[in-house]
Short mmCIF file of C-alpha atoms and ligand atoms in Angstrom, two decimals:
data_model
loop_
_atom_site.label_atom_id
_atom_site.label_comp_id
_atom_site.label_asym_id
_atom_site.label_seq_id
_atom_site.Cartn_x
_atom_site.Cartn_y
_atom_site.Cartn_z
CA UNK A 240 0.00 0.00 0.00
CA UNK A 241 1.02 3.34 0.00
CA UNK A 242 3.22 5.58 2.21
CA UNK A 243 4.86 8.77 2.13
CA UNK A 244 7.09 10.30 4.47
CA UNK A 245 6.84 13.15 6.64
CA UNK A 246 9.39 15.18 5.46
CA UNK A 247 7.49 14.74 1.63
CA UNK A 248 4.31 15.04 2.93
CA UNK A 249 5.24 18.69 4.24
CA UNK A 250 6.75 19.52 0.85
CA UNK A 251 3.68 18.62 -0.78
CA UNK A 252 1.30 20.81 1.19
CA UNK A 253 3.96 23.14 1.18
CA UNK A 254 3.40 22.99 4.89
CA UNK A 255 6.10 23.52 7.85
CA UNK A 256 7.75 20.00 8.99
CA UNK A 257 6.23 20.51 12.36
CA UNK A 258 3.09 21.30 11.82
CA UNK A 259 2.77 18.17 10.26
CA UNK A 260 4.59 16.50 13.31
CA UNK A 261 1.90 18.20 15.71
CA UNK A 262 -0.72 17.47 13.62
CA UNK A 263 0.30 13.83 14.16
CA UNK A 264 0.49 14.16 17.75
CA UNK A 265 -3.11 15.06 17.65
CA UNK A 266 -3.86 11.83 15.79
CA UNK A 267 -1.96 9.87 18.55
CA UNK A 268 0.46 8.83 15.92
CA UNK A 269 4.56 9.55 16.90
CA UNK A 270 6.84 10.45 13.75
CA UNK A 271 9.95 12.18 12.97
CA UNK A 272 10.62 13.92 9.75
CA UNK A 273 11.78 11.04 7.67
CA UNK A 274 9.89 8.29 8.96
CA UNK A 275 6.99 6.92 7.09
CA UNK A 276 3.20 7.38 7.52
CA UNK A 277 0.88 5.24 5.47
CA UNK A 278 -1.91 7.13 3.10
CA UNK A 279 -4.78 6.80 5.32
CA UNK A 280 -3.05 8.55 8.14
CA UNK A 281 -1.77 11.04 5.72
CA UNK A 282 -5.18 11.64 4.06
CA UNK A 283 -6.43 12.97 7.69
CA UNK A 284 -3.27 15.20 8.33
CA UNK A 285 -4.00 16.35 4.49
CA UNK A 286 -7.46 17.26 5.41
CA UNK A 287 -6.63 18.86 8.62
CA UNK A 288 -4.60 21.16 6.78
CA UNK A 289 -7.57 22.11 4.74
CA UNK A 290 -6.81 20.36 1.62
CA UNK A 291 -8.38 17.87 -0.49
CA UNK A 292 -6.75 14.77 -0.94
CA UNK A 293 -6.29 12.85 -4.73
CA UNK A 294 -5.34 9.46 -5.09
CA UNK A 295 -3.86 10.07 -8.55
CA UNK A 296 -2.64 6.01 -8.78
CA UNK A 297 -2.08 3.79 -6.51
CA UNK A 298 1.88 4.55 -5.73
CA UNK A 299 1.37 8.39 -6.27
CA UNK A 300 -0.87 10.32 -3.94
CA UNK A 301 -0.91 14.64 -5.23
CA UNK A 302 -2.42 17.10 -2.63
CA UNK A 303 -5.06 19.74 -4.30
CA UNK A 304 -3.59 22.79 -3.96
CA UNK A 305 -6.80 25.17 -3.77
CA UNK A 306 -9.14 22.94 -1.40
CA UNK A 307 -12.11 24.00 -2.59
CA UNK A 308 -15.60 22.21 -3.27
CA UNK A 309 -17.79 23.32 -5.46
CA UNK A 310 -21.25 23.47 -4.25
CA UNK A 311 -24.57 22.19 -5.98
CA UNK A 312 -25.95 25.60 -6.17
CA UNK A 313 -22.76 27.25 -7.50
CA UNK A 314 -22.52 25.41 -10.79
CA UNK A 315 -23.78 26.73 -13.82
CA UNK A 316 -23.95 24.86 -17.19
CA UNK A 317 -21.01 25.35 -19.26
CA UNK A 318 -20.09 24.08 -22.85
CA UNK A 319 -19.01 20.51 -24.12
CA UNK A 320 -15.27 20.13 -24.69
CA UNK A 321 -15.17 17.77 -27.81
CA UNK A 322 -11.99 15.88 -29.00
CA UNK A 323 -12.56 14.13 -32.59
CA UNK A 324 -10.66 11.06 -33.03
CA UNK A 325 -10.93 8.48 -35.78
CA UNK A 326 -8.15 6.84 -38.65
CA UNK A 327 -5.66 8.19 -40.67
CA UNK A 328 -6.84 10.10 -43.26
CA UNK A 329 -10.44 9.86 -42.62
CA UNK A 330 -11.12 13.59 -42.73
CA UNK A 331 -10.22 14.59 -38.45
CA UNK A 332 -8.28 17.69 -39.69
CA UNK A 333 -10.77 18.38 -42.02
CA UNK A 334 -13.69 18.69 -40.01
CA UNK A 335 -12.34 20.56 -37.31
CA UNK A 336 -11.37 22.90 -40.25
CA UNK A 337 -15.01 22.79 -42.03
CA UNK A 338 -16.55 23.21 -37.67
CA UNK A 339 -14.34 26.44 -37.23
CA UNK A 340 -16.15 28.02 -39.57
CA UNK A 341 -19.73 27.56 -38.59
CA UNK A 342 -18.95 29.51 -35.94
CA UNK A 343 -21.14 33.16 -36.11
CA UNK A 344 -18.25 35.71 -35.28
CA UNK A 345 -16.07 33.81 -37.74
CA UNK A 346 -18.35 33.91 -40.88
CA UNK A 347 -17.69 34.49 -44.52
CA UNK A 348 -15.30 37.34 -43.96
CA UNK A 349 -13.61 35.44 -41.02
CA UNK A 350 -11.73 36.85 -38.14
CA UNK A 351 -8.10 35.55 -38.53
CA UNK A 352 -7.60 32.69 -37.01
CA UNK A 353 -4.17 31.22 -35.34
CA UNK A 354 -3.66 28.04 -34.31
CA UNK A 355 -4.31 27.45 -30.18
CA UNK A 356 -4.58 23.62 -29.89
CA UNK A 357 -8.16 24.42 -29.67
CA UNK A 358 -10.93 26.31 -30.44
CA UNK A 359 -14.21 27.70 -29.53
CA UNK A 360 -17.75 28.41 -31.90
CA UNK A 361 -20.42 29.71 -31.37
CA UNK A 362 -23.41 28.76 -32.98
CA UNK A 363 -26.29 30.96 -34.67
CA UNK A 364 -28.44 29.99 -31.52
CA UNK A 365 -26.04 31.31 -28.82
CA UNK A 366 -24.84 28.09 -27.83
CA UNK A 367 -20.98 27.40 -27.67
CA UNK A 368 -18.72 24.20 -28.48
CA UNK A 369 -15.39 24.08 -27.54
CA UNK A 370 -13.08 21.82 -30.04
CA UNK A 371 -9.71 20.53 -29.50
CA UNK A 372 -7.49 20.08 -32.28
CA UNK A 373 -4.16 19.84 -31.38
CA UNK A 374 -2.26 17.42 -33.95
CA UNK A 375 0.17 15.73 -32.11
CA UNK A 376 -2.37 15.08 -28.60
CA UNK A 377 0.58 14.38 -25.99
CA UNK A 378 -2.53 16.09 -23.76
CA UNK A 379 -4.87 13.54 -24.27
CA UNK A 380 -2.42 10.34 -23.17
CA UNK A 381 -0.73 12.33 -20.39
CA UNK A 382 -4.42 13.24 -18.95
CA UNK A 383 -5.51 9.63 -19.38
CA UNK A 384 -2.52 8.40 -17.55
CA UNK A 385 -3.36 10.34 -14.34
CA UNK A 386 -6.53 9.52 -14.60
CA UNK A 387 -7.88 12.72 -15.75
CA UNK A 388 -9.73 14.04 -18.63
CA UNK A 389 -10.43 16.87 -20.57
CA UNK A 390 -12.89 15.82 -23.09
CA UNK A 391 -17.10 15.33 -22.33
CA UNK A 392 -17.49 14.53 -25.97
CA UNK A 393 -15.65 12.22 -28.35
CA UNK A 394 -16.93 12.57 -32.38
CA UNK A 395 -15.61 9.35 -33.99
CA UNK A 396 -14.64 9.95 -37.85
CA UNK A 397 -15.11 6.77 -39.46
CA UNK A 398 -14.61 7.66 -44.20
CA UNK A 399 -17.73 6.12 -45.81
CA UNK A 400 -15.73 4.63 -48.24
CA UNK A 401 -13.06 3.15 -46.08
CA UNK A 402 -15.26 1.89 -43.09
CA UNK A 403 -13.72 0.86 -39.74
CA UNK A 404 -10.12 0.45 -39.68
CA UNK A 405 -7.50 -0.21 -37.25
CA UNK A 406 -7.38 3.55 -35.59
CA UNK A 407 -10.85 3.50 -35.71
CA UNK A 408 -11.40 0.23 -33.52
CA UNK A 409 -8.24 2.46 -31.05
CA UNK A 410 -9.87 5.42 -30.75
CA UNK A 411 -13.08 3.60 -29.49
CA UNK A 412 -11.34 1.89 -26.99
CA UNK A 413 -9.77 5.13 -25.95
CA UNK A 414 -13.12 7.08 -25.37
CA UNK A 415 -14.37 4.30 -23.59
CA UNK A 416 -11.33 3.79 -21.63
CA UNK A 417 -12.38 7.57 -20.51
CA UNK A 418 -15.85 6.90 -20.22
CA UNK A 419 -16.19 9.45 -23.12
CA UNK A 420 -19.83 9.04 -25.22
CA UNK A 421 -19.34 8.71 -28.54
CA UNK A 422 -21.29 10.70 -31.74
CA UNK A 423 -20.04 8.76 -34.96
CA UNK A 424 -19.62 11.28 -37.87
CA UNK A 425 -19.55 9.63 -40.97
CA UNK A 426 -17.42 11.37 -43.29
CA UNK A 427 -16.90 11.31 -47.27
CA UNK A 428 -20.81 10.72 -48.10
CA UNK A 429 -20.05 12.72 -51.02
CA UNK A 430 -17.72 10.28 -52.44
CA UNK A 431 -19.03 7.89 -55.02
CA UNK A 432 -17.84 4.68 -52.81
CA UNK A 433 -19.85 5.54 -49.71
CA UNK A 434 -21.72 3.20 -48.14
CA UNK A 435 -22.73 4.72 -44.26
CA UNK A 436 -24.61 1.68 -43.73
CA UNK A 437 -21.44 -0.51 -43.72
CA UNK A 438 -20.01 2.05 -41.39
CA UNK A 439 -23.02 1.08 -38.64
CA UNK A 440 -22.49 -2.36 -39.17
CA UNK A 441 -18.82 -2.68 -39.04
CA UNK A 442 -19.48 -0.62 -35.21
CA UNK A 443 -21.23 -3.57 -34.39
CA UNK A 444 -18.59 -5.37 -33.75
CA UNK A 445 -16.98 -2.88 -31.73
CA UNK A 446 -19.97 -2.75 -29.29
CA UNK A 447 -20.74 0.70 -30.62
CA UNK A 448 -25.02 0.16 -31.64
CA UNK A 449 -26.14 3.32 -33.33
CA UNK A 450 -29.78 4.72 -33.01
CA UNK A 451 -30.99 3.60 -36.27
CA UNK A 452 -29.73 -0.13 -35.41
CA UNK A 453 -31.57 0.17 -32.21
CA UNK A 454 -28.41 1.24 -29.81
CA UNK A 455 -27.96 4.54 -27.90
CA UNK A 456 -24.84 5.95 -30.11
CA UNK A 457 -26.16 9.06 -32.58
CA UNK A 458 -24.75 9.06 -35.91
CA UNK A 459 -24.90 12.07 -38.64
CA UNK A 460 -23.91 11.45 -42.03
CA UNK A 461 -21.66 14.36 -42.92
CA UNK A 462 -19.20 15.84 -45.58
CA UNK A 463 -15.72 17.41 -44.13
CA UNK A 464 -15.44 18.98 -47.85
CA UNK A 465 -18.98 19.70 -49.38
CA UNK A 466 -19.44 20.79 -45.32
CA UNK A 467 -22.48 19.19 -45.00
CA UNK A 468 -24.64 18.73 -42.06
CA UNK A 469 -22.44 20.38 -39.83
CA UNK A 470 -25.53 21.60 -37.94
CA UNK A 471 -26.84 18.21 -37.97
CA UNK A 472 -23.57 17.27 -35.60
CA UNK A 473 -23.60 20.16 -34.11
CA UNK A 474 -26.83 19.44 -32.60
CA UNK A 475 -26.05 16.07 -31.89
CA UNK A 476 -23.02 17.15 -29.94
CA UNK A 477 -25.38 19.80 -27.68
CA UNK A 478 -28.08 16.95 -27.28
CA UNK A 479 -24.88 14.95 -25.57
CA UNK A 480 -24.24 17.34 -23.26
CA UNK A 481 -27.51 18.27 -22.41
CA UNK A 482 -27.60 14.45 -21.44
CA UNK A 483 -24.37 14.45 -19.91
CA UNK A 484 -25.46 18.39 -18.00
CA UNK A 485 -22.27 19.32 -18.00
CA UNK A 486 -21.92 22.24 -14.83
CA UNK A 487 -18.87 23.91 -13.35
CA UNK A 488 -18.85 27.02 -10.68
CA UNK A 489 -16.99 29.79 -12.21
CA UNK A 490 -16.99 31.98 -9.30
CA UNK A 491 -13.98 30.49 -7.81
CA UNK A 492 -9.84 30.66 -8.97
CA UNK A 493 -9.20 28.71 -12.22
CA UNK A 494 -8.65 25.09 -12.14
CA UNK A 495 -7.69 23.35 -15.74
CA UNK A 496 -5.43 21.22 -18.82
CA UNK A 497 -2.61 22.47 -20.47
CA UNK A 498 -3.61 21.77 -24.17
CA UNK A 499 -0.22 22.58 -25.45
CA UNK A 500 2.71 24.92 -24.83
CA UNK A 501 5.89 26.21 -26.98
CA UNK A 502 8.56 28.79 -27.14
CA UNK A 503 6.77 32.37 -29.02
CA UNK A 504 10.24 33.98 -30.22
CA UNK A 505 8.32 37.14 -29.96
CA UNK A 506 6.26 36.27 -26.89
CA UNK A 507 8.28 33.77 -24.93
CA UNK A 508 6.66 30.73 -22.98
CA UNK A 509 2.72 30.62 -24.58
CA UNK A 510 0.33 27.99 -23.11
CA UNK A 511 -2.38 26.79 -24.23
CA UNK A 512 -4.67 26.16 -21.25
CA UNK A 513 -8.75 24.67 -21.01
CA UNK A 514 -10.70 26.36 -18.59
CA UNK A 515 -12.16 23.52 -16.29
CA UNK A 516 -13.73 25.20 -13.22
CA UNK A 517 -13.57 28.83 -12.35
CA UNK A 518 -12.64 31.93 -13.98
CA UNK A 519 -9.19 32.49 -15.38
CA UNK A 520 -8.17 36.07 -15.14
CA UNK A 521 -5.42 38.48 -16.17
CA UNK A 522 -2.90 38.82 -13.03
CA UNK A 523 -3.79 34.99 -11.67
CA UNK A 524 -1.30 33.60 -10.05
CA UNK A 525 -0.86 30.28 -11.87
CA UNK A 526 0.83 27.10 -11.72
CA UNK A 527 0.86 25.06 -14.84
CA UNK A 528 2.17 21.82 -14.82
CA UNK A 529 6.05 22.42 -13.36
CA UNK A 530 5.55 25.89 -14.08
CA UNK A 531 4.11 28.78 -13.00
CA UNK A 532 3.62 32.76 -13.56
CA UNK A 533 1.48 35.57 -13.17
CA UNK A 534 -0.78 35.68 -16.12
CA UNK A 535 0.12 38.73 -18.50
CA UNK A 536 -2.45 38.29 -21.15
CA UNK A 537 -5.02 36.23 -22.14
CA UNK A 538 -5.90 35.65 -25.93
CA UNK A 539 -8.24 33.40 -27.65
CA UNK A 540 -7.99 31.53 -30.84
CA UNK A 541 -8.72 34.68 -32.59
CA UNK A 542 -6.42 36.64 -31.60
CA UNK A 543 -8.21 38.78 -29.90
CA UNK A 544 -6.79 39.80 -25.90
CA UNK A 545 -9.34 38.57 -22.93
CA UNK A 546 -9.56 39.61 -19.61
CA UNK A 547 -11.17 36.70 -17.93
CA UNK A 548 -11.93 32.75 -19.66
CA UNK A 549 -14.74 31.27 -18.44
CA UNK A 550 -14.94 27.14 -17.44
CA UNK A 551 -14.82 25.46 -20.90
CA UNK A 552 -12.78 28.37 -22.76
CA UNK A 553 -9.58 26.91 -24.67
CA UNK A 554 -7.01 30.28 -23.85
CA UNK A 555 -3.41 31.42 -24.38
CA UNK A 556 -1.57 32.28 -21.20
CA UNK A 557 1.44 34.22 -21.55
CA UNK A 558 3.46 35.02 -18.48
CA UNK A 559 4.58 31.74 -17.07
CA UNK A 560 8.06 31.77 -16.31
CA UNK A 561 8.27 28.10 -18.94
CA UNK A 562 6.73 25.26 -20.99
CA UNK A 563 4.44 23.52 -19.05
CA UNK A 564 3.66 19.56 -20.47
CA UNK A 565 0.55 19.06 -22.36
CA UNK A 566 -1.71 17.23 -20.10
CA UNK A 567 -0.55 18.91 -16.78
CA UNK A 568 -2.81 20.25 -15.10
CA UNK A 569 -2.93 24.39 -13.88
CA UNK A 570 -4.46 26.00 -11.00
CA UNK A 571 -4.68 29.46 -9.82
CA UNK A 572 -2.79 29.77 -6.23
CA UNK A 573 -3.03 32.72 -3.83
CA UNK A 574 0.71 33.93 -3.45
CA UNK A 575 3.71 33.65 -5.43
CA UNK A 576 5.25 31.93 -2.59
CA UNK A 577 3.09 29.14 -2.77
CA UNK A 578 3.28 28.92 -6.63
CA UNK A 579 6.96 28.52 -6.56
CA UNK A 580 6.55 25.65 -3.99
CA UNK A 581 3.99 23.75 -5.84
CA UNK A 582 6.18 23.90 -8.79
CA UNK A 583 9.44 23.23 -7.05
CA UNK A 584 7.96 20.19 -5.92
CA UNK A 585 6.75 19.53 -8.95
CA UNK A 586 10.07 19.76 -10.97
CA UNK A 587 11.29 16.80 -8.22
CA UNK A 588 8.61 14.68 -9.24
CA UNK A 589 9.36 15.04 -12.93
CA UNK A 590 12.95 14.41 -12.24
CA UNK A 591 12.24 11.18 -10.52
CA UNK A 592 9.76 10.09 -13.01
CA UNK A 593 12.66 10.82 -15.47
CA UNK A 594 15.31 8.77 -13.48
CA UNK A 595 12.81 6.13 -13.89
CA UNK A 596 13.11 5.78 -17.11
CA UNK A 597 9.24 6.12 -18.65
CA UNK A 598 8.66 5.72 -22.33
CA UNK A 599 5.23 6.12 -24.09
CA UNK A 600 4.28 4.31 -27.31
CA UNK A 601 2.49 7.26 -28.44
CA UNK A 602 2.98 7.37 -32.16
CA UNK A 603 -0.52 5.34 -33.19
CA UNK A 604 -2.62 7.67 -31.28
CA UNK A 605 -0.99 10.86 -32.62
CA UNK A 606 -1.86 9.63 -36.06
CA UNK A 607 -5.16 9.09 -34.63
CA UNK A 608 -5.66 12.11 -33.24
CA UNK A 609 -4.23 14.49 -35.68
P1 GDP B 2108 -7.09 13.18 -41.15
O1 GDP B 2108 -5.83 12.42 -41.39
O2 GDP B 2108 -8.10 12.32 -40.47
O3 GDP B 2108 -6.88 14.48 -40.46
O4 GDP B 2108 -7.73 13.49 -42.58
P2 GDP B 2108 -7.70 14.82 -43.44
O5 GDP B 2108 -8.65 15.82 -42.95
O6 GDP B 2108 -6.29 15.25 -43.61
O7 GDP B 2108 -8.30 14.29 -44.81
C1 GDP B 2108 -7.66 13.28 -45.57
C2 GDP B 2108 -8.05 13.44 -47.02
O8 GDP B 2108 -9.45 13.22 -47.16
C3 GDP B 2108 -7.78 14.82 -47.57
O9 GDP B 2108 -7.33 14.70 -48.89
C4 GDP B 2108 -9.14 15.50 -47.53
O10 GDP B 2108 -9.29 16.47 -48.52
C5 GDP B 2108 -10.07 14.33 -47.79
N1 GDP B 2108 -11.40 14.54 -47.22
C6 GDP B 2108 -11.68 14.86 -45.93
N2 GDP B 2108 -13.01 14.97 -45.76
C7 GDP B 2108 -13.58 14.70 -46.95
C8 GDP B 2108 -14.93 14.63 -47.42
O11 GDP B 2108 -15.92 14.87 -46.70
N3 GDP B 2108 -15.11 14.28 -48.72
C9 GDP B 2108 -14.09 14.02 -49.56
N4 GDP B 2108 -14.38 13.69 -50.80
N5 GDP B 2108 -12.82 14.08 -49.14
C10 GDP B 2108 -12.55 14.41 -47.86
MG1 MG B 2109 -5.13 15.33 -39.72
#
């Protein structure tokens, strides 16, 4: 089972050695600074210090930094974060391109558009749907691996004229993996070979039963290309999350992903960050992954400067002091004191994880994803 020492255990709530020792006391338990306590015990000293307690895996056990609950009547509805996954050359890139530009504010003239990793529309009918596109995905695995996720949504591209293939059969065991509901978009009905009805029944096999075959999964027929019925999955995608009521409290500091991050010769470290819970606002405090910074500007996939990103906005930070790993996750912190703890610690752990050696076959599900 696991343990952690006392010592570590201090580092991690960024908490002084002794307090942690009293704190023990308390609990009737004796320790000195490097012996060990096991998790249980250190899940009460971790809530005595007023923070929340995650069992990331079974060897690993991260304090929350921010301790806060969100309460029932705090949460307001916010918009489906939607990965699309599917084979190689099936038209992934494609749609997200042909999606971008339902979106109102975009239109025929179109705002210009850079690329952020992800990106939000908004449709004719107010509603919003939040897209992530980033090619090479590192995000995705490194969220699965600690157990967390960053996509409600999953819209499975399957080519009508290719049907289910390897990547396909993948990427459905991936968004089940992370309990991720499905919406199949069939893509290529323009092309002369199509045949959409093979594409249901080849799903069969892969336990995924659309409507029209009596199962729960929607389907829409679409063209990446001719860029049609984009509404159609549109709608299908807000009829998900209706079902799914996806909620988060934005009146609280800004918990999230990093999408994706890189070296701006003009700007210097840019992140691309999703909005989980809370508000993210200019001069946060935030620590991203092993980094952290005070947040100098805010701009969304259209360039355009923000001074606050709701829960479910994709956003560039600039202003951390580095380039935080895709998939890390970024919180807003009170001081700069205890942001440079957090990510002191955090640098350890990466080192460690480093010294261990860890290797991830990741190539098949970047092709999948981008
Ligand atoms: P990805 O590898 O899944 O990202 O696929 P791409 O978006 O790069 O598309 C692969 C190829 O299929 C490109 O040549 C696209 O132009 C083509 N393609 C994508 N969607 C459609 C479509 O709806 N109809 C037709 N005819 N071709 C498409
Ligand atoms: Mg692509």
């Amino acid at each position: 089972p696991e343990s952690i020492t006392v010592q570590e255990l201090a580092n991690r709530m960024a908490a002084r050695q002794g307090e942690v020792i009293k704190a023990l006391m308390k609990m009737g338990v004796m320790a000195t600074v490097t012996q060990t306590i096991d998790a249980d015990t250190a899940e009460l000293v971790v809530e005595e210090f007023g923070h929340r307690v995650r069992r990331v895996a079974e060897s690993d056990v991260e304090i929350g930094i921010e301790g806060v609950e969100d309460k029932e009547e705090d949460l307001r509805s916010r918009p489906p974060v939607v990965t699309v996954m599917g084979h190689v050359d099936h038209g992934k890139t494609s749609l997200l391109d042909a999606l971008r530009t339902t979106d109102v504010a975009t239109g025929e003239a179109g705002g210009i558009t850079q690329h952020i990793g992800a990106y939000q529309v908004t449709l004719a009918s107010g509603a919003k749907i939040t897209f992530i596109d980033t090619p090479g995905h590192e995000a995705f695995t490194a969220m699965r691996a600690r157990g967390a996720s960053m996509t409600d949504v999953v819209v499975l591209v399957v080519a009508a004229d290719d049907g289910v293939m390897p990547q396909t059969a993948e990427a459905i065991k991936h968004a089940k993996a992370a309990n991720a509901p499905i919406i199949v978009a069939i893509n290529k009905i323009d092309k002369p070979g199509a045949n959409p009805d093979r594409v249901r029944q080849d799903l069969l096999s892969h336990e995924i039963v659309v409507e029209s075959m009596g199962g729960d999964v929607q389907d829409v027929e679409v063209s990446a290309l001719k860029k049609t019925n984009l509404d159609k999955l549109e709608e299908a995608i807000l009829l998900q999350a209706e079902i799914l009521d996806l909620k988060a409290n934005p009146d609280r500091p800004a918990e999230g992903a990093v999408i994706e991050g890189r070296l701006d010769r003009g700007r210097g470290a840019v992140s691309t960050v999703l909005v989980q819970k809370g508000t993210l606002r200019k001069g946060d405090i935030v620590v991203a992954g092993a980094e952290w910074g005070r947040v100098r500007a805010l701009v969304d996939d259209r360039n355009r400067q923000l001074s606050e990103a709701l829960p479910s906005t994709p956003v560039e930070v600039l202003g951390i002091g580095g380039v935080p790993e895709a998939g890390s996750s970024f919180v807003v912190v009170e001081n700069e004191n205890r942001a440079r703890e957090i990510s002191e610690f955090r640098q350890r752990k990466i080192k460690e994880h480093t010294a261990a050696g860890q290797t991830a076959a990741r190539g098949t599900l970047d092709q999948m994803l981008a």
